[in-house]
Amino acid sequence: MSNIVNVEYGLEKIFDEAQDFLPLLGTDYIEFIVGNAKQAAHFYKTAFGFQSHAYKGLETGCTEYASYVIKQDKIKLVLTTPLHKDSWMNDHLSMHGDGVKVVALWVDDAKKSWEETTKRGAKSYMEPRIEKDQYGEVVRAGIYTYGETVHIFVERKNYTGVFLPGYEAWESAYNPEPMGLKFVDHMVGNVGWNEMDVWVKYYEDVMGFVNFLSFDDKQITTEYSALMSKVMSNGNGRIKFPINEPAEGKKKSQIEEYIDFYNGPGVQHIAVATNNIIDTVAKMRAKGVEFLSTPPDEYYKSVPKRLSDHNHELAEDIEKLKSLGIMIDADEEGYLLQIFTKPVEDRPTLFFEIIQRMGARGFGAGNFKALFEAIEREQKNRGTL
Ligand code: FE2
């Protein structure tokens, strides 16, 4: 338990301490700026089991950019690409490569969310605006967070359309089966040297979040590199944003590598939940998704003891987990199963985590060493360790 700070106080009590001036209903959508949205949508449909959902572009009268919305259960990704040379999105692409621009949060009152957060020091990205079509109206407003990343508050209680005004339903002849991804479990931001506490304070002061787990560079370290992480949560625990910063090690921290290639802070990984990680990961692997290398045999040999130390029993076949490279971590409350993709673009920046929670509410602290050694093998291949 030494890896986890604060958990002994009980998560419910900690969540109660979060401020309720910003009630969040969940993640609404995550928008990426990409070089070729049509191809990116095809990749996420094929490789991750997302479904065609909505579209905006030349055919719908939008001459500036094209956006493809793909959906799987509660997860909505928006893939947006500029159509002309003078778009601000080209600068975003040149600077960051494909990456996350918007983490949209579903709220009951977007105007109030914007007012409460800007009043507390958030920099405005978009003043409250009402968008309408024949299906009703949506209110959106936005604030900046780390780097060029933004949060947009989305109020959709008076809207019955497919996604947002201006979008049309995307009917595609190509509809691969879903792969069991359910919702966004957490989403991690990387920030620069000595900036973690700045952004922890931002989420506390501006958004009323609480810091409920902390990991220092003694806990997240390998022979070569280190990082520090603090997990921020909103009051109902639906939104969890761990924030990482690099730490000094013998070699380059994976966070520093990210910052170098992304040219600043940004979203490092999106963790998506499944109820059947064995089935989900087998399907993703069959469609060519690349995951970090499987931990060594000794790792899997230690799993039964790691679970029994916390009085848990593994419901899954450990040989299956091992053959798919899925990792296991346990705490008092239960265990979790997780695996990490390699970066999903050529720059070593954004990647995905697939997670199945079997009672545990942590983030796999017991897997950090095995995980980071796998990442270091990739860094070594890239010549960036
Ligand atoms: Fe994670």
GROMACS .gro file of C-alpha atoms in nm, residues 48-373:
model
  326
   48PHE     CA    1  -1.058  -0.025  -3.207
   49GLY     CA    2  -1.414  -0.118  -3.308
   50PHE     CA    3  -1.554   0.237  -3.319
   51GLN     CA    4  -1.880   0.300  -3.509
   52SER     CA    5  -1.953   0.573  -3.763
   53HIS     CA    6  -2.166   0.831  -3.583
   54ALA     CA    7  -2.170   1.185  -3.726
   55TYR     CA    8  -1.996   1.397  -3.988
   56LYS     CA    9  -1.939   1.760  -4.075
   57GLY     CA   10  -1.752   1.876  -4.384
   58LEU     CA   11  -1.788   2.006  -4.738
   59GLU     CA   12  -2.101   1.794  -4.800
   60THR     CA   13  -2.276   1.947  -4.498
   61GLY     CA   14  -2.176   2.302  -4.585
   62CYS     CA   15  -1.868   2.329  -4.363
   63THR     CA   16  -1.590   2.464  -4.586
   64GLU     CA   17  -1.320   2.513  -4.320
   65TYR     CA   18  -1.261   2.162  -4.189
   66ALA     CA   19  -1.393   1.807  -4.187
   67SER     CA   20  -1.489   1.626  -3.864
   68TYR     CA   21  -1.571   1.258  -3.826
   69VAL     CA   22  -1.741   1.152  -3.503
   70ILE     CA   23  -1.697   0.789  -3.407
   71LYS     CA   24  -1.862   0.620  -3.112
   72GLN     CA   25  -1.836   0.306  -2.904
   73ASP     CA   26  -2.081   0.272  -2.613
   74LYS     CA   27  -2.028   0.599  -2.419
   75ILE     CA   28  -1.701   0.699  -2.588
   76LYS     CA   29  -1.716   0.966  -2.859
   77LEU     CA   30  -1.404   1.066  -3.051
   78VAL     CA   31  -1.407   1.355  -3.299
   79LEU     CA   32  -1.138   1.350  -3.569
   80THR     CA   33  -1.094   1.690  -3.731
   81THR     CA   34  -0.870   1.800  -4.017
   82PRO     CA   35  -0.828   2.143  -4.180
   83LEU     CA   36  -0.931   2.186  -4.545
   84HIS     CA   37  -0.724   2.498  -4.626
   85LYS     CA   38  -0.372   2.623  -4.579
   86ASP     CA   39  -0.465   2.922  -4.364
   87SER     CA   40  -0.642   2.726  -4.089
   88TRP     CA   41  -0.507   2.756  -3.731
   89MET     CA   42  -0.522   2.378  -3.724
   90ASN     CA   43  -0.220   2.357  -3.954
   91ASP     CA   44  -0.010   2.530  -3.688
   92HIS     CA   45  -0.145   2.284  -3.432
   93LEU     CA   46  -0.046   1.994  -3.659
   94SER     CA   47   0.294   2.133  -3.737
   95MET     CA   48   0.364   2.189  -3.369
   96HIS     CA   49   0.212   1.877  -3.215
   97GLY     CA   50   0.143   1.624  -3.488
   98ASP     CA   51  -0.187   1.438  -3.453
   99GLY     CA   52  -0.310   1.490  -3.098
  100VAL     CA   53  -0.590   1.578  -2.860
  101LYS     CA   54  -0.713   1.938  -2.872
  102VAL     CA   55  -1.044   1.919  -2.682
  103VAL     CA   56  -1.147   1.722  -2.377
  104ALA     CA   57  -1.517   1.804  -2.366
  105LEU     CA   58  -1.706   1.769  -2.039
  106TRP     CA   59  -2.080   1.704  -2.022
  107VAL     CA   60  -2.255   1.952  -1.792
  108ASP     CA   61  -2.605   2.070  -1.705
  109ASP     CA   62  -2.517   2.437  -1.738
  110ALA     CA   63  -2.232   2.533  -1.973
  111LYS     CA   64  -2.262   2.908  -1.913
  112LYS     CA   65  -2.239   2.865  -1.535
  113SER     CA   66  -1.947   2.621  -1.573
  114TRP     CA   67  -1.760   2.879  -1.780
  115GLU     CA   68  -1.844   3.163  -1.541
  116GLU     CA   69  -1.742   2.968  -1.230
  117THR     CA   70  -1.410   2.854  -1.379
  118THR     CA   71  -1.308   3.181  -1.545
  119LYS     CA   72  -1.400   3.364  -1.224
  120ARG     CA   73  -1.148   3.137  -1.048
  121GLY     CA   74  -0.871   3.211  -1.295
  122ALA     CA   75  -0.927   2.990  -1.600
  123LYS     CA   76  -0.830   3.147  -1.933
  124SER     CA   77  -1.129   3.153  -2.167
  125TYR     CA   78  -1.104   2.960  -2.493
  126MET     CA   79  -1.463   3.012  -2.607
  127GLU     CA   80  -1.731   3.229  -2.452
  128PRO     CA   81  -2.070   3.060  -2.399
  129ARG     CA   82  -2.245   3.018  -2.733
  130ILE     CA   83  -2.579   2.869  -2.826
  131GLU     CA   84  -2.573   2.646  -3.134
  132LYS     CA   85  -2.907   2.552  -3.290
  133ASP     CA   86  -3.059   2.338  -3.560
  134GLN     CA   87  -3.394   2.163  -3.614
  135TYR     CA   88  -3.317   1.921  -3.327
  136GLY     CA   89  -3.286   2.188  -3.062
  137GLU     CA   90  -2.995   2.371  -2.908
  138VAL     CA   91  -2.662   2.301  -2.744
  139VAL     CA   92  -2.472   2.546  -2.527
  140ARG     CA   93  -2.093   2.521  -2.534
  141ALA     CA   94  -1.817   2.722  -2.366
  142GLY     CA   95  -1.447   2.650  -2.322
  143ILE     CA   96  -1.139   2.714  -2.110
  144TYR     CA   97  -0.770   2.642  -2.161
  145THR     CA   98  -0.586   2.381  -1.958
  146TYR     CA   99  -0.220   2.265  -1.996
  147GLY     CA  100  -0.044   2.355  -2.322
  148GLU     CA  101  -0.285   2.415  -2.609
  149THR     CA  102  -0.534   2.163  -2.474
  150VAL     CA  103  -0.881   2.292  -2.388
  151HIS     CA  104  -1.189   2.183  -2.194
  152ILE     CA  105  -1.522   2.254  -2.359
  153PHE     CA  106  -1.835   2.239  -2.142
  154VAL     CA  107  -2.123   2.086  -2.336
  155GLU     CA  108  -2.485   2.136  -2.227
  156ARG     CA  109  -2.711   1.917  -2.441
  157LYS     CA  110  -3.029   1.877  -2.235
  158ASN     CA  111  -3.233   2.062  -2.500
  159TYR     CA  112  -3.093   1.871  -2.796
  160THR     CA  113  -3.209   1.552  -2.966
  161GLY     CA  114  -2.980   1.552  -3.272
  162VAL     CA  115  -2.711   1.294  -3.344
  163PHE     CA  116  -2.413   1.492  -3.205
  164LEU     CA  117  -2.401   1.871  -3.223
  165PRO     CA  118  -2.580   2.126  -3.444
  166GLY     CA  119  -2.412   2.130  -3.786
  167TYR     CA  120  -2.333   1.759  -3.784
  168GLU     CA  121  -2.525   1.500  -3.983
  169ALA     CA  122  -2.559   1.132  -3.906
  170TRP     CA  123  -2.274   0.944  -4.074
  171GLU     CA  124  -2.412   0.641  -4.253
  172SER     CA  125  -2.127   0.421  -4.369
  173ALA     CA  126  -2.128   0.099  -4.567
  174TYR     CA  127  -1.830  -0.014  -4.357
  175ASN     CA  128  -1.935  -0.105  -4.003
  176PRO     CA  129  -1.694  -0.331  -3.810
  177GLU     CA  130  -1.824  -0.486  -3.486
  178PRO     CA  131  -1.760  -0.300  -3.158
  179MET     CA  132  -1.475  -0.447  -2.948
  180GLY     CA  133  -1.623  -0.392  -2.602
  181LEU     CA  134  -1.485  -0.046  -2.517
  182LYS     CA  135  -1.732   0.121  -2.280
  183PHE     CA  136  -1.627   0.460  -2.142
  184VAL     CA  137  -1.329   0.682  -2.067
  185ASP     CA  138  -1.187   0.565  -1.732
  186HIS     CA  139  -0.922   0.836  -1.702
  187MET     CA  140  -0.715   1.063  -1.920
  188VAL     CA  141  -0.357   1.156  -1.846
  189GLY     CA  142  -0.178   1.483  -1.914
  190ASN     CA  143   0.198   1.529  -1.944
  191VAL     CA  144   0.336   1.864  -1.831
  192GLY     CA  145   0.691   2.003  -1.817
  193TRP     CA  146   0.959   2.006  -1.547
  194ASN     CA  147   0.827   2.136  -1.213
  195GLU     CA  148   0.485   2.205  -1.362
  196MET     CA  149   0.286   1.918  -1.209
  197ASP     CA  150   0.193   2.108  -0.892
  198VAL     CA  151   0.100   2.414  -1.095
  199TRP     CA  152  -0.162   2.210  -1.281
  200VAL     CA  153  -0.269   2.023  -0.968
  201LYS     CA  154  -0.344   2.362  -0.815
  202TYR     CA  155  -0.523   2.468  -1.133
  203TYR     CA  156  -0.758   2.169  -1.118
  204GLU     CA  157  -0.812   2.230  -0.745
  205ASP     CA  158  -0.870   2.605  -0.761
  206VAL     CA  159  -1.034   2.648  -1.101
  207MET     CA  160  -1.231   2.324  -1.136
  208GLY     CA  161  -1.278   2.216  -0.772
  209PHE     CA  162  -1.103   1.881  -0.820
  210VAL     CA  163  -0.916   1.696  -0.543
  211ASN     CA  164  -0.579   1.524  -0.555
  212PHE     CA  165  -0.656   1.172  -0.434
  213LEU     CA  166  -0.345   0.976  -0.530
  214SER     CA  167   0.019   1.077  -0.562
  215PHE     CA  168   0.322   0.892  -0.689
  216ASP     CA  169   0.669   1.036  -0.650
  217ASP     CA  170   0.986   0.966  -0.844
  218LYS     CA  171   1.093   0.703  -0.588
  219GLN     CA  172   0.783   0.501  -0.668
  220ILE     CA  173   0.781   0.555  -1.045
  221THR     CA  174   1.133   0.473  -1.138
  222THR     CA  175   1.339   0.215  -1.318
  223GLU     CA  176   1.713   0.181  -1.347
  224TYR     CA  177   1.710   0.455  -1.611
  225SER     CA  178   1.426   0.699  -1.591
  226ALA     CA  179   1.165   0.846  -1.362
  227LEU     CA  180   0.849   1.051  -1.346
  228MET     CA  181   0.608   1.191  -1.091
  229SER     CA  182   0.230   1.176  -1.105
  230LYS     CA  183  -0.070   1.313  -0.917
  231VAL     CA  184  -0.425   1.199  -0.984
  232MET     CA  185  -0.698   1.465  -0.985
  233SER     CA  186  -1.065   1.375  -0.957
  234ASN     CA  187  -1.388   1.569  -0.969
  235GLY     CA  188  -1.647   1.533  -0.692
  236ASN     CA  189  -1.841   1.235  -0.825
  237GLY     CA  190  -1.526   1.051  -0.935
  238ARG     CA  191  -1.642   1.029  -1.299
  239ILE     CA  192  -1.359   1.248  -1.428
  240LYS     CA  193  -1.004   1.150  -1.337
  241PHE     CA  194  -0.703   1.333  -1.474
  242PRO     CA  195  -0.363   1.206  -1.362
  243ILE     CA  196  -0.091   1.466  -1.433
  244ASN     CA  197   0.268   1.360  -1.496
  245GLU     CA  198   0.592   1.552  -1.498
  246PRO     CA  199   0.940   1.420  -1.582
  247ALA     CA  200   1.193   1.346  -1.308
  248GLU     CA  201   1.572   1.318  -1.319
  249GLY     CA  202   1.710   0.974  -1.399
  250LYS     CA  203   2.020   0.827  -1.561
  251LYS     CA  204   1.849   0.859  -1.897
  252LYS     CA  205   1.566   1.052  -2.054
  253SER     CA  206   1.224   1.031  -1.889
  254GLN     CA  207   0.944   0.910  -2.116
  255ILE     CA  208   0.761   1.231  -2.019
  256GLU     CA  209   1.049   1.440  -2.149
  257GLU     CA  210   1.044   1.242  -2.474
  258TYR     CA  211   0.673   1.320  -2.508
  259ILE     CA  212   0.727   1.692  -2.439
  260ASP     CA  213   1.008   1.702  -2.696
  261PHE     CA  214   0.794   1.554  -2.972
  262TYR     CA  215   0.466   1.721  -2.879
  263ASN     CA  216   0.650   2.051  -2.828
  264GLY     CA  217   0.486   2.111  -2.495
  265PRO     CA  218   0.231   1.970  -2.252
  266GLY     CA  219  -0.056   1.759  -2.383
  267VAL     CA  220  -0.265   1.448  -2.343
  268GLN     CA  221  -0.042   1.143  -2.296
  269HIS     CA  222  -0.295   0.862  -2.282
  270ILE     CA  223  -0.664   0.790  -2.283
  271ALA     CA  224  -0.768   0.491  -2.072
  272VAL     CA  225  -1.083   0.320  -2.195
  273ALA     CA  226  -1.273   0.063  -1.992
  274THR     CA  227  -1.394  -0.278  -2.106
  275ASN     CA  228  -1.585  -0.553  -1.923
  276ASN     CA  229  -1.390  -0.825  -2.100
  277ILE     CA  230  -1.030  -0.726  -2.160
  278ILE     CA  231  -0.932  -1.068  -2.293
  279ASP     CA  232  -1.190  -1.050  -2.570
  280THR     CA  233  -1.124  -0.678  -2.641
  281VAL     CA  234  -0.745  -0.713  -2.663
  282ALA     CA  235  -0.762  -1.034  -2.871
  283LYS     CA  236  -0.984  -0.850  -3.123
  284MET     CA  237  -0.762  -0.540  -3.127
  285ARG     CA  238  -0.449  -0.750  -3.176
  286ALA     CA  239  -0.617  -0.936  -3.463
  287LYS     CA  240  -0.675  -0.599  -3.633
  288GLY     CA  241  -0.313  -0.495  -3.599
  289VAL     CA  242  -0.311  -0.274  -3.289
  290GLU     CA  243   0.043  -0.272  -3.148
  291PHE     CA  244   0.081  -0.305  -2.772
  292LEU     CA  245   0.388  -0.260  -2.553
  293SER     CA  246   0.585  -0.581  -2.513
  294THR     CA  247   0.459  -0.849  -2.276
  295PRO     CA  248   0.623  -0.846  -1.930
  296PRO     CA  249   0.867  -1.133  -1.859
  297ASP     CA  250   0.773  -1.473  -1.711
  298GLU     CA  251   0.877  -1.370  -1.359
  299TYR     CA  252   0.613  -1.098  -1.371
  300TYR     CA  253   0.334  -1.351  -1.432
  301LYS     CA  254   0.478  -1.593  -1.173
  302SER     CA  255   0.443  -1.322  -0.908
  303VAL     CA  256   0.078  -1.248  -0.987
  304PRO     CA  257  -0.094  -1.516  -0.770
  305LYS     CA  258   0.095  -1.395  -0.462
  306ARG     CA  259   0.029  -1.029  -0.540
  307LEU     CA  260  -0.343  -1.109  -0.547
  308SER     CA  261  -0.350  -1.342  -0.248
  309ASP     CA  262  -0.161  -1.081  -0.041
  310HIS     CA  263  -0.476  -0.872  -0.079
  311ASN     CA  264  -0.711  -1.172  -0.045
  312HIS     CA  265  -0.827  -1.164  -0.406
  313GLU     CA  266  -0.859  -1.446  -0.652
  314LEU     CA  267  -0.806  -1.401  -1.024
  315ALA     CA  268  -1.124  -1.482  -1.219
  316GLU     CA  269  -0.940  -1.488  -1.552
  317ASP     CA  270  -0.709  -1.753  -1.694
  318ILE     CA  271  -0.358  -1.623  -1.629
  319GLU     CA  272  -0.220  -1.801  -1.935
  320LYS     CA  273  -0.465  -1.609  -2.153
  321LEU     CA  274  -0.368  -1.281  -1.990
  322LYS     CA  275  -0.002  -1.364  -2.043
  323SER     CA  276  -0.049  -1.465  -2.406
  324LEU     CA  277  -0.212  -1.125  -2.472
  325GLY     CA  278   0.040  -0.928  -2.262
  326ILE     CA  279  -0.227  -0.802  -2.018
  327MET     CA  280  -0.095  -0.682  -1.679
  328ILE     CA  281  -0.255  -0.733  -1.338
  329ASP     CA  282  -0.242  -0.515  -1.026
  330ALA     CA  283  -0.416  -0.553  -0.689
  331ASP     CA  284  -0.501  -0.335  -0.391
  332GLU     CA  285  -0.729  -0.375  -0.086
  333GLU     CA  286  -1.046  -0.323  -0.283
  334GLY     CA  287  -0.983  -0.561  -0.571
  335TYR     CA  288  -0.767  -0.594  -0.878
  336LEU     CA  289  -0.743  -0.446  -1.224
  337LEU     CA  290  -0.630  -0.567  -1.565
  338GLN     CA  291  -0.460  -0.326  -1.805
  339ILE     CA  292  -0.253  -0.301  -2.122
  340PHE     CA  293  -0.102  -0.011  -2.314
  341THR     CA  294  -0.081   0.044  -2.688
  342LYS     CA  295   0.228   0.182  -2.852
  343PRO     CA  296   0.186   0.546  -2.962
  344VAL     CA  297  -0.088   0.564  -3.228
  345GLU     CA  298   0.101   0.812  -3.444
  346ASP     CA  299   0.462   0.831  -3.568
  347ARG     CA  300   0.565   1.084  -3.307
  348PRO     CA  301   0.602   0.905  -2.971
  349THR     CA  302   0.316   1.097  -2.814
  350LEU     CA  303  -0.045   0.983  -2.755
  351PHE     CA  304  -0.129   0.621  -2.673
  352PHE     CA  305  -0.426   0.429  -2.533
  353GLU     CA  306  -0.473   0.213  -2.226
  354ILE     CA  307  -0.733  -0.062  -2.212
  355ILE     CA  308  -0.848  -0.127  -1.854
  356GLN     CA  309  -1.084  -0.367  -1.679
  357ARG     CA  310  -1.152  -0.293  -1.314
  358MET     CA  311  -1.230  -0.584  -1.084
  359GLY     CA  312  -1.290  -0.371  -0.774
  360ALA     CA  313  -0.959  -0.183  -0.770
  361ARG     CA  314  -0.979   0.194  -0.812
  362GLY     CA  315  -0.607   0.265  -0.852
  363PHE     CA  316  -0.402   0.305  -1.168
  364GLY     CA  317  -0.180  -0.001  -1.169
  365ALA     CA  318   0.102   0.130  -0.947
  366GLY     CA  319   0.228  -0.225  -0.906
  367ASN     CA  320   0.277  -0.241  -1.283
  368PHE     CA  321   0.466   0.085  -1.321
  369LYS     CA  322   0.809  -0.078  -1.321
  370ALA     CA  323   0.721  -0.345  -1.579
  371LEU     CA  324   0.538  -0.087  -1.788
  372PHE     CA  325   0.818   0.166  -1.787
  373GLU     CA  326   1.077  -0.095  -1.870
   0.00000   0.00000   0.00000
